[in-house]
Amino acid sequence: MTKIDTTRPETVLPTPSHTVGPFYGHALPFPGGGDIAPVGHPDTIALQGYVYDGDGDPLPDAFLELWGPDPDGNVPRVDGSMRRDPATGGFLGRNGVEFTGFGRIQTDANGHWYARTLRPGARGGNAPYLSVCVFARGLLVHLFTRIYLPGDEAALAADPLLSRLATGRRDTLVAKDQGNGTYRFDIRLQGEGETVFLEFR
């Protein structure tokens, strides 16, 4: 939408920009949004971390969406992340069996986020990764990044994206192994150690 200056009809002024949040927290989160893995699945991993602003302060109202393939590298094509009761419209939750590969998580009061999903399999010539979309106050457009898992150094070194990055920048996309199938991945929106973000055209 644009505004037209009626005193000078040939002049078109852009509509003022708006940030992407934090109002999204009122309607988009859903119960169990971070419980992506089916209950009891043997390939379940836990991901957790913090979202930090340019001053290094954690953001209590950031919002993440995760997408990932199954352990065989197949992109899920099933519905079921946000099932609703057809009669009441109430939220039913996930069915605990189908893997949709999609999760939606809001950071807590300390800027922390947590999700359970399946270990992603490799697709094409890429090392296994999860796609992430970040929403946060102050952003005019949401941001995209990736979470790679450590362990297969040959696959990480050959990945088309990671291989083009300097070591310090590359490290911002690789989660840290905390043992017992748990990985830490912090997202820094600006400043020292800023996470690599991607632009899709």
Short mmCIF file of C-alpha atoms in Angstrom, two decimals:
data_model
loop_
_atom_site.label_atom_id
_atom_site.label_comp_id
_atom_site.label_asym_id
_atom_site.label_seq_id
_atom_site.Cartn_x
_atom_site.Cartn_y
_atom_site.Cartn_z
CA MET A 1 0.00 0.00 0.00
CA THR A 2 1.27 3.50 -0.79
CA LYS A 3 0.16 6.97 0.21
CA ILE A 4 -0.36 9.59 -2.43
CA ASP A 5 0.47 13.22 -1.72
CA THR A 6 -2.69 14.96 -2.99
CA THR A 7 -0.94 18.31 -3.18
CA ARG A 8 1.51 16.80 -5.68
CA PRO A 9 -0.27 13.89 -7.38
CA GLU A 10 2.86 12.77 -9.23
CA THR A 11 4.67 12.07 -5.92
CA VAL A 12 4.17 8.63 -4.37
CA LEU A 13 5.40 8.17 -0.81
CA PRO A 14 6.14 4.71 0.61
CA THR A 15 4.01 3.36 3.43
CA PRO A 16 5.93 3.45 6.73
CA SER A 17 7.65 0.20 7.68
CA HIS A 18 6.43 -1.95 10.54
CA THR A 19 8.43 -4.46 12.55
CA VAL A 20 7.43 -8.13 12.49
CA GLY A 21 6.64 -8.37 16.19
CA PRO A 22 6.09 -9.00 19.03
CA PHE A 23 2.33 -9.04 18.34
CA TYR A 24 2.63 -12.44 16.58
CA GLY A 25 2.92 -14.06 20.00
CA HIS A 26 -0.83 -13.66 20.54
CA ALA A 27 -2.04 -15.96 17.75
CA LEU A 28 0.75 -17.99 16.16
CA PRO A 29 2.22 -20.14 18.98
CA PHE A 30 0.39 -23.38 19.65
CA PRO A 31 0.68 -25.97 22.45
CA GLY A 32 3.39 -28.52 21.68
CA GLY A 33 4.84 -26.40 18.88
CA GLY A 34 8.35 -27.59 19.65
CA ASP A 35 7.39 -31.27 20.01
CA ILE A 36 8.07 -32.18 16.38
CA ALA A 37 9.37 -35.75 16.83
CA PRO A 38 6.82 -38.55 17.23
CA VAL A 39 6.64 -39.85 20.79
CA GLY A 40 9.37 -42.41 21.53
CA HIS A 41 11.03 -42.24 18.09
CA PRO A 42 14.64 -43.53 18.32
CA ASP A 43 16.07 -40.74 16.11
CA THR A 44 14.79 -37.93 18.34
CA ILE A 45 17.20 -35.09 19.12
CA ALA A 46 16.75 -32.05 21.34
CA LEU A 47 17.68 -28.56 20.17
CA GLN A 48 17.93 -25.60 22.51
CA GLY A 49 19.49 -22.19 22.65
CA TYR A 50 18.95 -18.46 23.01
CA VAL A 51 18.10 -15.60 20.68
CA TYR A 52 20.24 -12.50 21.29
CA ASP A 53 19.88 -8.92 20.03
CA GLY A 54 22.71 -6.70 18.79
CA ASP A 55 23.71 -5.76 22.35
CA GLY A 56 24.01 -9.42 23.34
CA ASP A 57 20.81 -9.35 25.41
CA PRO A 58 18.42 -12.32 25.18
CA LEU A 59 15.07 -11.64 23.51
CA PRO A 60 12.06 -12.81 25.56
CA ASP A 61 9.63 -12.40 22.66
CA ALA A 62 11.39 -13.91 19.65
CA PHE A 63 9.68 -16.58 17.63
CA LEU A 64 11.18 -19.45 15.57
CA GLU A 65 9.79 -21.78 12.94
CA LEU A 66 11.73 -24.97 12.17
CA TRP A 67 11.45 -27.27 9.16
CA GLY A 68 13.42 -30.43 8.58
CA PRO A 69 13.50 -33.66 6.60
CA ASP A 70 13.15 -37.07 8.19
CA PRO A 71 16.25 -39.21 8.94
CA ASP A 72 16.20 -40.53 5.35
CA GLY A 73 16.34 -37.00 3.93
CA ASN A 74 12.71 -37.02 2.77
CA VAL A 75 10.64 -33.87 3.18
CA PRO A 76 7.42 -34.80 5.03
CA ARG A 77 4.20 -34.26 3.10
CA VAL A 78 1.71 -34.98 5.89
CA ASP A 79 -0.56 -32.57 7.72
CA GLY A 80 -0.94 -32.55 11.44
CA SER A 81 1.19 -29.91 13.15
CA MET A 82 -1.84 -27.89 14.26
CA ARG A 83 -4.85 -30.23 14.30
CA ARG A 84 -8.15 -28.71 15.35
CA ASP A 85 -11.45 -30.20 16.41
CA PRO A 86 -13.77 -29.86 13.37
CA ALA A 87 -16.78 -29.16 15.61
CA THR A 88 -15.37 -26.67 18.11
CA GLY A 89 -12.24 -25.38 16.37
CA GLY A 90 -10.29 -26.12 19.55
CA PHE A 91 -6.68 -27.19 19.33
CA LEU A 92 -6.21 -30.98 19.46
CA GLY A 93 -2.44 -31.04 19.42
CA ARG A 94 -0.19 -33.30 17.38
CA ASN A 95 -1.22 -36.91 17.00
CA GLY A 96 2.19 -38.09 18.27
CA VAL A 97 2.67 -40.46 15.32
CA GLU A 98 3.00 -38.45 12.09
CA PHE A 99 6.22 -36.52 11.53
CA THR A 100 5.43 -33.22 9.82
CA GLY A 101 8.94 -31.78 10.12
CA PHE A 102 7.47 -28.43 11.21
CA GLY A 103 7.64 -26.69 14.57
CA ARG A 104 6.88 -23.25 15.95
CA ILE A 105 8.50 -22.06 19.16
CA GLN A 106 8.44 -18.82 21.14
CA THR A 107 11.36 -17.89 23.38
CA ASP A 108 10.66 -17.76 27.10
CA ALA A 109 11.22 -14.82 29.46
CA ASN A 110 14.97 -15.52 29.37
CA GLY A 111 15.20 -15.65 25.56
CA HIS A 112 15.53 -19.46 25.60
CA TRP A 113 13.93 -21.86 23.09
CA TYR A 114 13.66 -25.65 22.99
CA ALA A 115 12.47 -28.20 20.43
CA ARG A 116 12.44 -31.97 19.95
CA THR A 117 12.68 -33.23 16.38
CA LEU A 118 14.16 -36.05 14.32
CA ARG A 119 17.79 -36.02 13.23
CA PRO A 120 17.61 -34.73 9.64
CA GLY A 121 19.00 -36.82 6.80
CA ALA A 122 21.11 -35.42 3.98
CA ARG A 123 19.42 -34.13 0.82
CA GLY A 124 21.28 -33.72 -2.45
CA GLY A 125 24.87 -32.53 -1.95
CA ASN A 126 24.06 -30.79 1.34
CA ALA A 127 25.09 -31.85 4.82
CA PRO A 128 22.01 -32.56 6.97
CA TYR A 129 20.40 -29.37 8.27
CA LEU A 130 17.21 -27.84 9.64
CA SER A 131 15.77 -24.65 8.17
CA VAL A 132 14.92 -21.84 10.59
CA CYS A 133 12.82 -18.69 10.23
CA VAL A 134 13.34 -16.03 12.92
CA PHE A 135 10.80 -13.39 13.91
CA ALA A 136 11.76 -10.76 16.47
CA ARG A 137 10.96 -7.20 17.49
CA GLY A 138 12.85 -4.62 15.52
CA LEU A 139 13.06 -6.75 12.40
CA LEU A 140 11.32 -5.37 9.33
CA VAL A 141 11.52 -8.75 7.59
CA HIS A 142 11.84 -12.18 9.15
CA LEU A 143 15.23 -13.89 8.82
CA PHE A 144 16.20 -17.31 7.46
CA THR A 145 19.10 -19.44 8.61
CA ARG A 146 20.08 -23.09 9.02
CA ILE A 147 21.07 -25.42 11.83
CA TYR A 148 23.71 -27.98 10.85
CA LEU A 149 24.57 -30.78 13.26
CA PRO A 150 28.19 -31.57 14.10
CA GLY A 151 29.74 -35.00 13.73
CA ASP A 152 30.30 -35.62 10.03
CA GLU A 153 33.15 -33.23 9.26
CA ALA A 154 33.52 -34.46 5.67
CA ALA A 155 29.86 -33.70 4.90
CA LEU A 156 30.10 -30.27 6.57
CA ALA A 157 33.28 -29.42 4.65
CA ALA A 158 31.65 -30.39 1.32
CA ASP A 159 28.35 -28.58 1.96
CA PRO A 160 27.83 -25.94 -0.81
CA LEU A 161 26.87 -23.18 1.66
CA LEU A 162 29.30 -23.92 4.48
CA SER A 163 32.25 -24.37 2.13
CA ARG A 164 31.87 -20.76 0.92
CA LEU A 165 32.04 -19.26 4.42
CA ALA A 166 35.04 -18.28 6.52
CA THR A 167 35.52 -20.50 9.57
CA GLY A 168 34.19 -17.93 12.06
CA ARG A 169 31.04 -17.36 10.03
CA ARG A 170 30.60 -21.05 9.28
CA ASP A 171 30.63 -21.86 12.99
CA THR A 172 27.51 -19.71 13.53
CA LEU A 173 25.51 -22.31 11.56
CA VAL A 174 26.78 -25.46 13.30
CA ALA A 175 25.11 -26.49 16.56
CA LYS A 176 27.22 -27.55 19.54
CA ASP A 177 26.91 -31.13 20.74
CA GLN A 178 25.98 -31.22 24.44
CA GLY A 179 25.78 -35.00 24.65
CA ASN A 180 22.83 -37.38 24.96
CA GLY A 181 21.32 -36.26 21.65
CA THR A 182 21.07 -32.61 22.74
CA TYR A 183 22.45 -29.70 20.70
CA ARG A 184 22.78 -26.00 21.45
CA PHE A 185 22.21 -23.40 18.77
CA ASP A 186 22.21 -19.70 19.70
CA ILE A 187 20.98 -17.08 17.24
CA ARG A 188 22.64 -13.65 17.29
CA LEU A 189 20.77 -11.06 15.27
CA GLN A 190 23.63 -8.54 15.07
CA GLY A 191 27.05 -7.72 16.40
CA GLU A 192 29.93 -9.98 17.29
CA GLY A 193 29.26 -13.58 16.28
CA GLU A 194 26.20 -12.60 14.21
CA THR A 195 24.48 -15.67 12.79
CA VAL A 196 24.70 -16.12 9.02
CA PHE A 197 21.31 -15.33 7.51
CA LEU A 198 20.15 -16.31 4.03
CA GLU A 199 18.28 -14.39 1.37
CA PHE A 200 15.96 -16.24 -0.99
CA ARG A 201 15.05 -14.79 -4.37
#
